[in-house]
PDB file of N, CA and C in Angstrom:
ATOM      1  N   MET A  18      65.911  11.747  18.132  1.00 56.00           N
ATOM      2  CA  MET A  18      65.014  11.107  16.919  1.00 56.00           C
ATOM      3  C   MET A  18      63.926   9.504  17.202  1.00 56.00           C
ATOM      4  N   GLN A  19      62.621  10.008  16.873  1.00 72.00           N
ATOM      5  CA  GLN A  19      62.043   8.963  17.706  1.00 72.00           C
ATOM      6  C   GLN A  19      61.708   7.812  16.820  1.00 72.00           C
ATOM      7  N   GLU A  20      61.668   6.503  17.931  1.00 81.00           N
ATOM      8  CA  GLU A  20      61.751   5.227  17.842  1.00 81.00           C
ATOM      9  C   GLU A  20      59.901   5.205  17.099  1.00 81.00           C
ATOM     10  N   PRO A  21      60.738   4.320  15.508  1.00 82.00           N
ATOM     11  CA  PRO A  21      59.116   3.790  14.875  1.00 82.00           C
ATOM     12  C   PRO A  21      58.852   2.901  15.685  1.00 82.00           C
ATOM     13  N   ARG A  22      57.444   3.787  14.985  1.00 85.00           N
ATOM     14  CA  ARG A  22      56.318   2.678  16.199  1.00 85.00           C
ATOM     15  C   ARG A  22      55.182   2.870  15.284  1.00 85.00           C
ATOM     16  N   GLN A  23      53.773   1.555  15.602  1.00 87.00           N
ATOM     17  CA  GLN A  23      52.469   1.141  14.590  1.00 87.00           C
ATOM     18  C   GLN A  23      51.672   1.572  16.127  1.00 87.00           C
ATOM     19  N   LYS A  24      50.065   2.043  15.322  1.00 90.00           N
ATOM     20  CA  LYS A  24      49.890   1.619  15.950  1.00 90.00           C
ATOM     21  C   LYS A  24      49.371   0.245  16.591  1.00 90.00           C
ATOM     22  N   TYR A  25      48.392  -0.119  17.483  1.00 90.00           N
ATOM     23  CA  TYR A  25      48.309  -1.096  18.823  1.00 90.00           C
ATOM     24  C   TYR A  25      47.010  -0.920  19.173  1.00 90.00           C
ATOM     25  N   ASN A  26      46.430  -1.657  19.140  1.00 86.00           N
ATOM     26  CA  ASN A  26      45.023  -1.273  19.847  1.00 86.00           C
ATOM     27  C   ASN A  26      44.689  -2.806  20.895  1.00 86.00           C
ATOM     28  N   GLU A  27      45.414  -3.602  20.847  1.00 87.00           N
ATOM     29  CA  GLU A  27      45.340  -4.873  21.318  1.00 87.00           C
ATOM     30  C   GLU A  27      45.134  -4.122  23.273  1.00 87.00           C
ATOM     31  N   PRO A  28      44.650  -5.392  23.706  1.00 87.00           N
ATOM     32  CA  PRO A  28      44.241  -5.236  25.507  1.00 87.00           C
ATOM     33  C   PRO A  28      46.044  -5.525  26.203  1.00 87.00           C
ATOM     34  N   VAL A  29      46.605  -4.423  27.018  1.00 93.00           N
ATOM     35  CA  VAL A  29      47.355  -4.701  27.913  1.00 93.00           C
ATOM     36  C   VAL A  29      47.211  -5.107  29.617  1.00 93.00           C
ATOM     37  N   PHE A  30      47.557  -6.764  29.688  1.00 93.00           N
ATOM     38  CA  PHE A  30      47.111  -7.134  30.927  1.00 93.00           C
ATOM     39  C   PHE A  30      48.582  -6.799  31.944  1.00 93.00           C
ATOM     40  N   TYR A  31      47.865  -5.935  33.248  1.00 92.00           N
ATOM     41  CA  TYR A  31      48.599  -5.309  33.727  1.00 92.00           C
ATOM     42  C   TYR A  31      48.438  -6.036  35.055  1.00 92.00           C
ATOM     43  N   PHE A  32      49.212  -6.831  35.648  1.00 89.00           N
ATOM     44  CA  PHE A  32      49.716  -7.539  36.985  1.00 89.00           C
ATOM     45  C   PHE A  32      49.568  -6.875  38.576  1.00 89.00           C
ATOM     46  N   ASN A  33      48.740  -6.148  38.754  1.00 77.00           N
ATOM     47  CA  ASN A  33      48.658  -5.466  39.888  1.00 77.00           C
ATOM     48  C   ASN A  33      48.766  -6.008  41.027  1.00 77.00           C
ATOM     49  N   PRO A  34      49.337  -5.378  41.921  1.00 72.00           N
ATOM     50  CA  PRO A  34      49.242  -6.650  43.395  1.00 72.00           C
ATOM     51  C   PRO A  34      48.030  -5.941  44.049  1.00 72.00           C
ATOM     52  N   ASN A  35      46.903  -4.929  43.876  1.00 73.00           N
ATOM     53  CA  ASN A  35      45.962  -4.760  43.855  1.00 73.00           C
ATOM     54  C   ASN A  35      44.684  -5.409  43.318  1.00 73.00           C
ATOM     55  N   GLY A  36      44.615  -6.033  42.295  1.00 72.00           N
ATOM     56  CA  GLY A  36      44.104  -6.740  41.786  1.00 72.00           C
ATOM     57  C   GLY A  36      44.395  -6.486  40.412  1.00 72.00           C
ATOM     58  N   ASN A  37      44.469  -6.848  38.907  1.00 81.00           N
ATOM     59  CA  ASN A  37      44.637  -7.568  38.289  1.00 81.00           C
ATOM     60  C   ASN A  37      43.799  -6.489  36.935  1.00 81.00           C
ATOM     61  N   CYS A  38      44.433  -6.002  36.064  1.00 88.00           N
ATOM     62  CA  CYS A  38      43.623  -5.118  35.402  1.00 88.00           C
ATOM     63  C   CYS A  38      43.627  -5.216  33.381  1.00 88.00           C
ATOM     64  N   PHE A  39      43.166  -3.934  32.746  1.00 92.00           N
ATOM     65  CA  PHE A  39      43.602  -4.089  31.668  1.00 92.00           C
ATOM     66  C   PHE A  39      44.150  -2.897  31.701  1.00 92.00           C
ATOM     67  N   LEU A  40      45.408  -2.111  30.348  1.00 93.00           N
ATOM     68  CA  LEU A  40      45.182  -0.771  29.899  1.00 93.00           C
ATOM     69  C   LEU A  40      45.016  -0.755  28.587  1.00 93.00           C
ATOM     70  N   ASP A  41      44.244   0.504  28.448  1.00 94.00           N
ATOM     71  CA  ASP A  41      44.767   1.048  26.584  1.00 94.00           C
ATOM     72  C   ASP A  41      45.570   1.420  26.144  1.00 94.00           C
ATOM     73  N   ALA A  42      46.290   0.404  25.264  1.00 94.00           N
ATOM     74  CA  ALA A  42      47.093   0.893  24.249  1.00 94.00           C
ATOM     75  C   ALA A  42      47.090   1.262  22.815  1.00 94.00           C
ATOM     76  N   GLU A  43      47.836   2.088  22.738  1.00 93.00           N
ATOM     77  CA  GLU A  43      47.713   3.316  20.850  1.00 93.00           C
ATOM     78  C   GLU A  43      48.399   2.829  20.209  1.00 93.00           C
ATOM     79  N   PHE A  44      49.965   2.706  21.253  1.00 93.00           N
ATOM     80  CA  PHE A  44      50.765   2.898  19.795  1.00 93.00           C
ATOM     81  C   PHE A  44      51.920   1.545  20.414  1.00 93.00           C
ATOM     82  N   ILE A  45      53.382   0.965  19.720  1.00 93.00           N
ATOM     83  CA  ILE A  45      54.116   0.263  20.309  1.00 93.00           C
ATOM     84  C   ILE A  45      55.100   0.907  19.389  1.00 93.00           C
ATOM     85  N   THR A  46      56.110   0.768  20.199  1.00 92.00           N
ATOM     86  CA  THR A  46      57.236   0.969  19.552  1.00 92.00           C
ATOM     87  C   THR A  46      58.425  -0.316  20.363  1.00 92.00           C
ATOM     88  N   GLU A  47      59.522  -0.766  19.823  1.00 92.00           N
ATOM     89  CA  GLU A  47      60.840  -1.639  19.857  1.00 92.00           C
ATOM     90  C   GLU A  47      61.006  -1.729  21.342  1.00 92.00           C
ATOM     91  N   SER A  48      60.923  -0.781  22.315  1.00 94.00           N
ATOM     92  CA  SER A  48      61.234  -0.794  23.472  1.00 94.00           C
ATOM     93  C   SER A  48      60.215  -0.214  24.861  1.00 94.00           C
ATOM     94  N   SER A  49      59.234   0.029  23.870  1.00 95.00           N
ATOM     95  CA  SER A  49      57.856   0.432  24.929  1.00 95.00           C
ATOM     96  C   SER A  49      56.622   0.155  23.934  1.00 95.00           C
ATOM     97  N   ILE A  50      55.587   0.437  24.688  1.00 95.00           N
ATOM     98  CA  ILE A  50      53.925   0.414  24.540  1.00 95.00           C
ATOM     99  C   ILE A  50      53.192   2.243  24.753  1.00 95.00           C
ATOM    100  N   ILE A  51      53.250   2.790  24.540  1.00 94.00           N
ATOM    101  CA  ILE A  51      52.236   4.429  24.316  1.00 94.00           C
ATOM    102  C   ILE A  51      51.246   3.916  24.733  1.00 94.00           C
ATOM    103  N   LEU A  52      50.838   4.497  25.568  1.00 94.00           N
ATOM    104  CA  LEU A  52      49.295   4.237  26.085  1.00 94.00           C
ATOM    105  C   LEU A  52      48.579   4.987  25.991  1.00 94.00           C
ATOM    106  N   ASN A  53      47.203   4.838  26.008  1.00 91.00           N
ATOM    107  CA  ASN A  53      45.939   5.840  24.974  1.00 91.00           C
ATOM    108  C   ASN A  53      45.938   6.588  25.831  1.00 91.00           C
ATOM    109  N   PRO A  54      45.525   7.734  25.958  1.00 88.00           N
ATOM    110  CA  PRO A  54      45.458   8.914  26.727  1.00 88.00           C
ATOM    111  C   PRO A  54      43.864   8.342  28.263  1.00 88.00           C
ATOM    112  N   GLN A  55      43.254   7.747  27.550  1.00 88.00           N
ATOM    113  CA  GLN A  55      42.202   7.316  28.802  1.00 88.00           C
ATOM    114  C   GLN A  55      42.421   5.963  28.846  1.00 88.00           C
ATOM    115  N   SER A  56      43.325   5.633  28.738  1.00 91.00           N
ATOM    116  CA  SER A  56      43.709   4.143  29.494  1.00 91.00           C
ATOM    117  C   SER A  56      43.632   4.316  31.435  1.00 91.00           C
ATOM    118  N   ALA A  57      43.816   3.531  31.831  1.00 88.00           N
ATOM    119  CA  ALA A  57      43.770   3.575  33.587  1.00 88.00           C
ATOM    120  C   ALA A  57      45.518   3.325  33.663  1.00 88.00           C
ATOM    121  N   LEU A  58      45.857   4.053  34.329  1.00 87.00           N
ATOM    122  CA  LEU A  58      47.437   4.195  34.892  1.00 87.00           C
ATOM    123  C   LEU A  58      48.264   2.692  36.038  1.00 87.00           C
ATOM    124  N   PRO A  59      48.727   2.643  35.525  1.00 87.00           N
ATOM    125  CA  PRO A  59      49.345   1.324  36.683  1.00 87.00           C
ATOM    126  C   PRO A  59      50.021   2.319  37.623  1.00 87.00           C
ATOM    127  N   ASN A  60      51.417   0.847  38.184  1.00 81.00           N
ATOM    128  CA  ASN A  60      52.125   2.111  39.127  1.00 81.00           C
ATOM    129  C   ASN A  60      53.331   2.168  38.065  1.00 81.00           C
ATOM    130  N   ASN A  61      54.065   2.935  39.153  1.00 79.00           N
ATOM    131  CA  ASN A  61      55.441   3.231  38.350  1.00 79.00           C
ATOM    132  C   ASN A  61      56.129   2.099  37.708  1.00 79.00           C
ATOM    133  N   LYS A  62      56.293   0.554  38.358  1.00 80.00           N
ATOM    134  CA  LYS A  62      56.624  -0.220  37.839  1.00 80.00           C
ATOM    135  C   LYS A  62      55.957  -1.676  38.236  1.00 80.00           C
ATOM    136  N   GLY A  63      55.717  -2.681  37.078  1.00 86.00           N
ATOM    137  CA  GLY A  63      54.866  -3.689  37.363  1.00 86.00           C
ATOM    138  C   GLY A  63      55.642  -5.042  36.258  1.00 86.00           C
ATOM    139  N   LYS A  64      54.202  -5.524  36.231  1.00 92.00           N
ATOM    140  CA  LYS A  64      54.201  -7.162  34.950  1.00 92.00           C
ATOM    141  C   LYS A  64      53.531  -6.194  34.011  1.00 92.00           C
ATOM    142  N   ILE A  65      53.886  -6.867  32.606  1.00 94.00           N
ATOM    143  CA  ILE A  65      52.565  -7.082  31.600  1.00 94.00           C
ATOM    144  C   ILE A  65      52.454  -8.043  31.231  1.00 94.00           C
ATOM    145  N   GLU A  66      51.968  -8.103  29.957  1.00 94.00           N
ATOM    146  CA  GLU A  66      51.637  -9.155  29.265  1.00 94.00           C
ATOM    147  C   GLU A  66      50.961  -8.891  28.314  1.00 94.00           C
ATOM    148  N   PHE A  67      51.074  -9.257  26.607  1.00 94.00           N
ATOM    149  CA  PHE A  67      50.096  -8.866  26.048  1.00 94.00           C
ATOM    150  C   PHE A  67      50.867  -9.942  24.463  1.00 94.00           C
ATOM    151  N   SER A  68      50.098 -10.094  23.178  1.00 91.00           N
ATOM    152  CA  SER A  68      50.000 -10.250  22.650  1.00 91.00           C
ATOM    153  C   SER A  68      49.482  -9.165  21.144  1.00 91.00           C
ATOM    154  N   PHE A  69      49.373 -10.343  19.659  1.00 86.00           N
ATOM    155  CA  PHE A  69      49.206  -9.751  18.634  1.00 86.00           C
ATOM    156  C   PHE A  69      47.586  -9.888  18.016  1.00 86.00           C
ATOM    157  N   PRO A  70      47.225  -9.172  16.756  1.00 81.00           N
ATOM    158  CA  PRO A  70      46.110  -9.475  16.708  1.00 81.00           C
ATOM    159  C   PRO A  70      46.629 -10.930  16.152  1.00 81.00           C
ATOM    160  N   ASN A  71      45.791 -11.843  15.448  1.00 80.00           N
ATOM    161  CA  ASN A  71      45.758 -13.429  15.062  1.00 80.00           C
ATOM    162  C   ASN A  71      46.794 -14.232  15.384  1.00 80.00           C
ATOM    163  N   CYS A  72      47.032 -13.545  16.779  1.00 83.00           N
ATOM    164  CA  CYS A  72      48.952 -14.744  16.567  1.00 83.00           C
ATOM    165  C   CYS A  72      48.569 -15.179  18.194  1.00 83.00           C
ATOM    166  N   ASP A  73      49.544 -16.004  18.976  1.00 86.00           N
ATOM    167  CA  ASP A  73      49.256 -16.777  19.623  1.00 86.00           C
ATOM    168  C   ASP A  73      50.607 -16.312  20.893  1.00 86.00           C
ATOM    169  N   TYR A  74      51.303 -16.188  20.458  1.00 88.00           N
ATOM    170  CA  TYR A  74      52.461 -15.258  20.811  1.00 88.00           C
ATOM    171  C   TYR A  74      52.207 -14.651  21.727  1.00 88.00           C
ATOM    172  N   VAL A  75      52.592 -14.349  22.773  1.00 92.00           N
ATOM    173  CA  VAL A  75      52.292 -13.808  24.206  1.00 92.00           C
ATOM    174  C   VAL A  75      53.536 -12.789  24.658  1.00 92.00           C
ATOM    175  N   ILE A  76      53.647 -11.693  24.394  1.00 95.00           N
ATOM    176  CA  ILE A  76      54.941 -11.718  25.640  1.00 95.00           C
ATOM    177  C   ILE A  76      54.755 -10.626  26.867  1.00 95.00           C
ATOM    178  N   SER A  77      55.802 -11.430  28.034  1.00 94.00           N
ATOM    179  CA  SER A  77      56.008 -11.180  28.765  1.00 94.00           C
ATOM    180  C   SER A  77      57.146  -9.796  29.495  1.00 94.00           C
ATOM    181  N   CYS A  78      57.044  -9.260  30.132  1.00 95.00           N
ATOM    182  CA  CYS A  78      57.872  -8.101  31.156  1.00 95.00           C
ATOM    183  C   CYS A  78      57.344  -7.512  32.070  1.00 95.00           C
ATOM    184  N   ASN A  79      58.416  -7.073  32.322  1.00 94.00           N
ATOM    185  CA  ASN A  79      58.293  -5.903  33.483  1.00 94.00           C
ATOM    186  C   ASN A  79      58.770  -5.010  32.658  1.00 94.00           C
ATOM    187  N   PHE A  80      58.092  -3.502  33.321  1.00 94.00           N
ATOM    188  CA  PHE A  80      58.109  -2.130  32.860  1.00 94.00           C
ATOM    189  C   PHE A  80      58.382  -0.759  34.372  1.00 94.00           C
ATOM    190  N   ASP A  81      58.588   0.076  33.228  1.00 93.00           N
ATOM    191  CA  ASP A  81      58.839   1.230  34.057  1.00 93.00           C
ATOM    192  C   ASP A  81      57.615   2.161  33.609  1.00 93.00           C
ATOM    193  N   LEU A  82      57.122   2.906  34.131  1.00 92.00           N
ATOM    194  CA  LEU A  82      56.331   3.487  33.817  1.00 92.00           C
ATOM    195  C   LEU A  82      57.060   5.535  33.518  1.00 92.00           C
ATOM    196  N   ILE A  83      56.833   5.387  32.720  1.00 91.00           N
ATOM    197  CA  ILE A  83      57.619   7.183  31.889  1.00 91.00           C
ATOM    198  C   ILE A  83      56.859   8.292  31.981  1.00 91.00           C
ATOM    199  N   ILE A  84      56.654   9.368  32.053  1.00 87.00           N
ATOM    200  CA  ILE A  84      55.906  10.024  31.605  1.00 87.00           C
ATOM    201  C   ILE A  84      56.488  11.307  30.711  1.00 87.00           C
ATOM    202  N   SER A  85      56.240  11.067  29.021  1.00 80.00           N
ATOM    203  CA  SER A  85      57.366  12.199  28.220  1.00 80.00           C
ATOM    204  C   SER A  85      57.013  13.446  28.277  1.00 80.00           C
ATOM    205  N   ASP A  86      57.725  14.121  27.055  1.00 72.00           N
ATOM    206  CA  ASP A  86      57.343  15.205  27.180  1.00 72.00           C
ATOM    207  C   ASP A  86      56.065  16.005  26.795  1.00 72.00           C
ATOM    208  N   GLU A  87      55.104  14.760  26.038  1.00 74.00           N
ATOM    209  CA  GLU A  87      54.101  15.358  25.050  1.00 74.00           C
ATOM    210  C   GLU A  87      53.228  14.372  26.135  1.00 74.00           C
ATOM    211  N   ARG A  88      53.392  14.459  26.933  1.00 77.00           N
ATOM    212  CA  ARG A  88      52.252  14.268  28.555  1.00 77.00           C
ATOM    213  C   ARG A  88      52.107  12.957  27.520  1.00 77.00           C
ATOM    214  N   ASN A  89      52.910  11.674  27.363  1.00 84.00           N
ATOM    215  CA  ASN A  89      52.427  10.806  26.927  1.00 84.00           C
ATOM    216  C   ASN A  89      52.912   9.503  27.943  1.00 84.00           C
ATOM    217  N   TYR A  90      52.387   8.473  28.400  1.00 92.00           N
ATOM    218  CA  TYR A  90      52.259   7.474  29.666  1.00 92.00           C
ATOM    219  C   TYR A  90      52.771   6.323  28.788  1.00 92.00           C
ATOM    220  N   ILE A  91      53.833   6.476  28.893  1.00 93.00           N
ATOM    221  CA  ILE A  91      55.142   5.400  28.157  1.00 93.00           C
ATOM    222  C   ILE A  91      55.457   4.093  29.276  1.00 93.00           C
ATOM    223  N   LEU A  92      54.810   2.676  29.244  1.00 94.00           N
ATOM    224  CA  LEU A  92      55.404   1.523  29.220  1.00 94.00           C
ATOM    225  C   LEU A  92      56.921   1.247  29.418  1.00 94.00           C
ATOM    226  N   ARG A  93      58.331   1.345  29.726  1.00 95.00           N
ATOM    227  CA  ARG A  93      59.452   1.192  29.115  1.00 95.00           C
ATOM    228  C   ARG A  93      59.966  -0.601  29.572  1.00 95.00           C
ATOM    229  N   PHE A  94      59.910  -1.723  28.281  1.00 96.00           N
ATOM    230  CA  PHE A  94      59.777  -2.937  28.516  1.00 96.00           C
ATOM    231  C   PHE A  94      61.504  -3.480  29.368  1.00 96.00           C
ATOM    232  N   LYS A  95      61.338  -3.801  30.493  1.00 94.00           N
ATOM    233  CA  LYS A  95      62.400  -4.350  30.750  1.00 94.00           C
ATOM    234  C   LYS A  95      62.148  -5.696  30.844  1.00 94.00           C
ATOM    235  N   ASN A  96      63.810  -6.185  30.827  1.00 91.00           N
ATOM    236  CA  ASN A  96      64.170  -8.045  30.851  1.00 91.00           C
ATOM    237  C   ASN A  96      63.275  -8.223  30.069  1.00 91.00           C
ATOM    238  N   LEU A  97      63.678  -7.566  28.937  1.00 94.00           N
ATOM    239  CA  LEU A  97      62.634  -8.041  27.149  1.00 94.00           C
ATOM    240  C   LEU A  97      63.570  -9.420  26.559  1.00 94.00           C
ATOM    241  N   LYS A  98      62.911 -10.597  26.497  1.00 94.00           N
ATOM    242  CA  LYS A  98      63.950 -11.414  25.581  1.00 94.00           C
ATOM    243  C   LYS A  98      64.027 -11.068  24.170  1.00 94.00           C
ATOM    244  N   ASN A  99      65.143 -11.422  23.581  1.00 94.00           N
ATOM    245  CA  ASN A  99      65.755 -10.779  22.279  1.00 94.00           C
ATOM    246  C   ASN A  99      64.589 -11.268  21.001  1.00 94.00           C
ATOM    247  N   GLU A 100      63.973 -12.781  21.588  1.00 94.00           N
ATOM    248  CA  GLU A 100      62.990 -12.884  20.189  1.00 94.00           C
ATOM    249  C   GLU A 100      61.994 -12.192  20.824  1.00 94.00           C
ATOM    250  N   ASP A 101      61.407 -11.779  22.084  1.00 95.00           N
ATOM    251  CA  ASP A 101      59.962 -11.046  21.637  1.00 95.00           C
ATOM    252  C   ASP A 101      60.543  -9.521  20.816  1.00 95.00           C
ATOM    253  N   ARG A 102      62.003  -9.404  21.654  1.00 93.00           N
ATOM    254  CA  ARG A 102      61.922  -7.587  20.262  1.00 93.00           C
ATOM    255  C   ARG A 102      62.063  -7.342  19.263  1.00 93.00           C
ATOM    256  N   GLU A 103      62.711  -8.931  18.949  1.00 91.00           N
ATOM    257  CA  GLU A 103      62.290  -9.735  17.012  1.00 91.00           C
ATOM    258  C   GLU A 103      61.150  -9.672  16.987  1.00 91.00           C
ATOM    259  N   PHE A 104      60.314  -9.796  17.476  1.00 90.00           N
ATOM    260  CA  PHE A 104      58.946 -10.139  17.324  1.00 90.00           C
ATOM    261  C   PHE A 104      58.146  -8.609  17.124  1.00 90.00           C
ATOM    262  N   ILE A 105      58.493  -7.826  17.990  1.00 91.00           N
ATOM    263  CA  ILE A 105      58.220  -6.636  17.845  1.00 91.00           C
ATOM    264  C   ILE A 105      58.460  -5.426  17.172  1.00 91.00           C
ATOM    265  N   ALA A 106      59.360  -6.171  16.523  1.00 88.00           N
ATOM    266  CA  ALA A 106      59.986  -5.287  14.982  1.00 88.00           C
ATOM    267  C   ALA A 106      59.598  -5.775  14.119  1.00 88.00           C
ATOM    268  N   ARG A 107      59.370  -6.959  14.432  1.00 86.00           N
ATOM    269  CA  ARG A 107      58.380  -7.759  12.276  1.00 86.00           C
ATOM    270  C   ARG A 107      57.281  -6.803  12.797  1.00 86.00           C
ATOM    271  N   PHE A 108      56.260  -6.709  13.987  1.00 85.00           N
ATOM    272  CA  PHE A 108      55.130  -6.100  13.583  1.00 85.00           C
ATOM    273  C   PHE A 108      55.178  -4.779  12.920  1.00 85.00           C
ATOM    274  N   ILE A 109      55.917  -3.975  13.708  1.00 84.00           N
ATOM    275  CA  ILE A 109      55.937  -2.582  13.320  1.00 84.00           C
ATOM    276  C   ILE A 109      55.975  -2.180  12.091  1.00 84.00           C
ATOM    277  N   PHE A 110      57.308  -3.030  11.751  1.00 81.00           N
ATOM    278  CA  PHE A 110      57.855  -2.800  10.212  1.00 81.00           C
ATOM    279  C   PHE A 110      56.973  -4.092   9.216  1.00 81.00           C
ATOM    280  N   ASP A 111      56.944  -4.169   9.647  1.00 73.00           N
ATOM    281  CA  ASP A 111      56.081  -5.466   8.460  1.00 73.00           C
ATOM    282  C   ASP A 111      54.751  -4.775   8.461  1.00 73.00           C
ATOM    283  N   GLN A 112      53.900  -3.947   6.910  1.00 49.00           N
ATOM    284  CA  GLN A 112      53.116  -2.810   6.884  1.00 49.00           C
ATOM    285  C   GLN A 112      52.146  -3.329   6.671  1.00 49.00           C
ATOM    286  N   ASN A 113      52.091  -5.391   6.103  1.00 45.00           N
ATOM    287  CA  ASN A 113      50.693  -5.968   5.943  1.00 45.00           C
ATOM    288  C   ASN A 113      50.527  -6.405   7.126  1.00 45.00           C
ATOM    289  N   SER A 114      51.176  -6.883   8.211  1.00 49.00           N
ATOM    290  CA  SER A 114      50.730  -7.566   8.852  1.00 49.00           C
ATOM    291  C   SER A 114      49.326  -8.168   9.673  1.00 49.00           C
ATOM    292  N   LEU A 115      48.538  -6.440   9.204  1.00 49.00           N
ATOM    293  CA  LEU A 115      47.283  -6.881  10.561  1.00 49.00           C
ATOM    294  C   LEU A 115      46.196  -7.260   9.370  1.00 49.00           C
ATOM    295  N   THR A 116      46.840  -7.108   7.779  1.00 44.00           N
ATOM    296  CA  THR A 116      45.249  -6.936   6.637  1.00 44.00           C
ATOM    297  C   THR A 116      45.820  -8.691   6.056  1.00 44.00           C
ATOM    298  N   LYS A 117      47.054  -8.513   5.784  1.00 42.00           N
ATOM    299  CA  LYS A 117      47.634  -9.904   4.647  1.00 42.00           C
ATOM    300  C   LYS A 117      48.298 -10.783   5.829  1.00 42.00           C
ATOM    301  N   THR A 118      48.874 -11.176   6.389  1.00 46.00           N
ATOM    302  CA  THR A 118      49.834 -12.485   7.132  1.00 46.00           C
ATOM    303  C   THR A 118      49.172 -13.108   8.359  1.00 46.00           C
ATOM    304  N   GLN A 119      49.749 -13.421   8.775  1.00 53.00           N
ATOM    305  CA  GLN A 119      49.413 -13.691  10.384  1.00 53.00           C
ATOM    306  C   GLN A 119      50.938 -13.859  10.705  1.00 53.00           C
ATOM    307  N   LEU A 120      50.908 -13.189  11.994  1.00 53.00           N
ATOM    308  CA  LEU A 120      52.454 -12.887  12.518  1.00 53.00           C
ATOM    309  C   LEU A 120      52.643 -14.524  13.618  1.00 53.00           C
ATOM    310  N   LYS A 121      53.537 -14.720  12.988  1.00 57.00           N
ATOM    311  CA  LYS A 121      53.971 -16.519  13.765  1.00 57.00           C
ATOM    312  C   LYS A 121      55.251 -16.294  14.680  1.00 57.00           C
ATOM    313  N   PRO A 122      55.715 -16.879  15.109  1.00 53.00           N
ATOM    314  CA  PRO A 122      56.985 -17.359  15.595  1.00 53.00           C
ATOM    315  C   PRO A 122      57.797 -17.801  15.098  1.00 53.00           C
ATOM    316  N   GLU A 123      57.778 -18.697  14.505  1.00 53.00           N
ATOM    317  CA  GLU A 123      58.711 -19.089  13.680  1.00 53.00           C
ATOM    318  C   GLU A 123      59.129 -18.102  12.300  1.00 53.00           C
ATOM    319  N   ALA A 124      58.574 -17.187  12.124  1.00 48.00           N
ATOM    320  CA  ALA A 124      59.038 -16.685  11.320  1.00 48.00           C
ATOM    321  C   ALA A 124      59.134 -14.816  11.030  1.00 48.00           C
ATOM    322  N   VAL A 125      60.016 -14.248  12.723  1.00 46.00           N
ATOM    323  CA  VAL A 125      60.952 -13.214  13.593  1.00 46.00           C
ATOM    324  C   VAL A 125      61.934 -13.265  12.608  1.00 46.00           C
ATOM    325  N   LEU A 126      62.489 -12.026  12.078  1.00 41.00           N
ATOM    326  CA  LEU A 126      63.334 -11.720  11.428  1.00 41.00           C
ATOM    327  C   LEU A 126      64.541 -12.674  12.035  1.00 41.00           C
TER     328      LEU A 126
END
């Protein structure tokens, strides 16, 4: 069964040993970010930072790069804090989060 996901068009900052860069995301799930097919690709492991529209809450975590059966490039979160996972879940399941409300850390489920 596929994990629930939400469109996610915010830049993902990638800490690269050879120079930092931005990755283009397409979707977010509670455990990963799915990259846009035209995105630059990171190394197999690393650290990323990302945030949400109209919100100052920044999530920073390590990841593993996975290539799915559908040929998607997935950044699987590692060492994600529980409050960060809950914040991502709120973003995914709040259908009005992008248009009517602003996400706030204190509003986490």
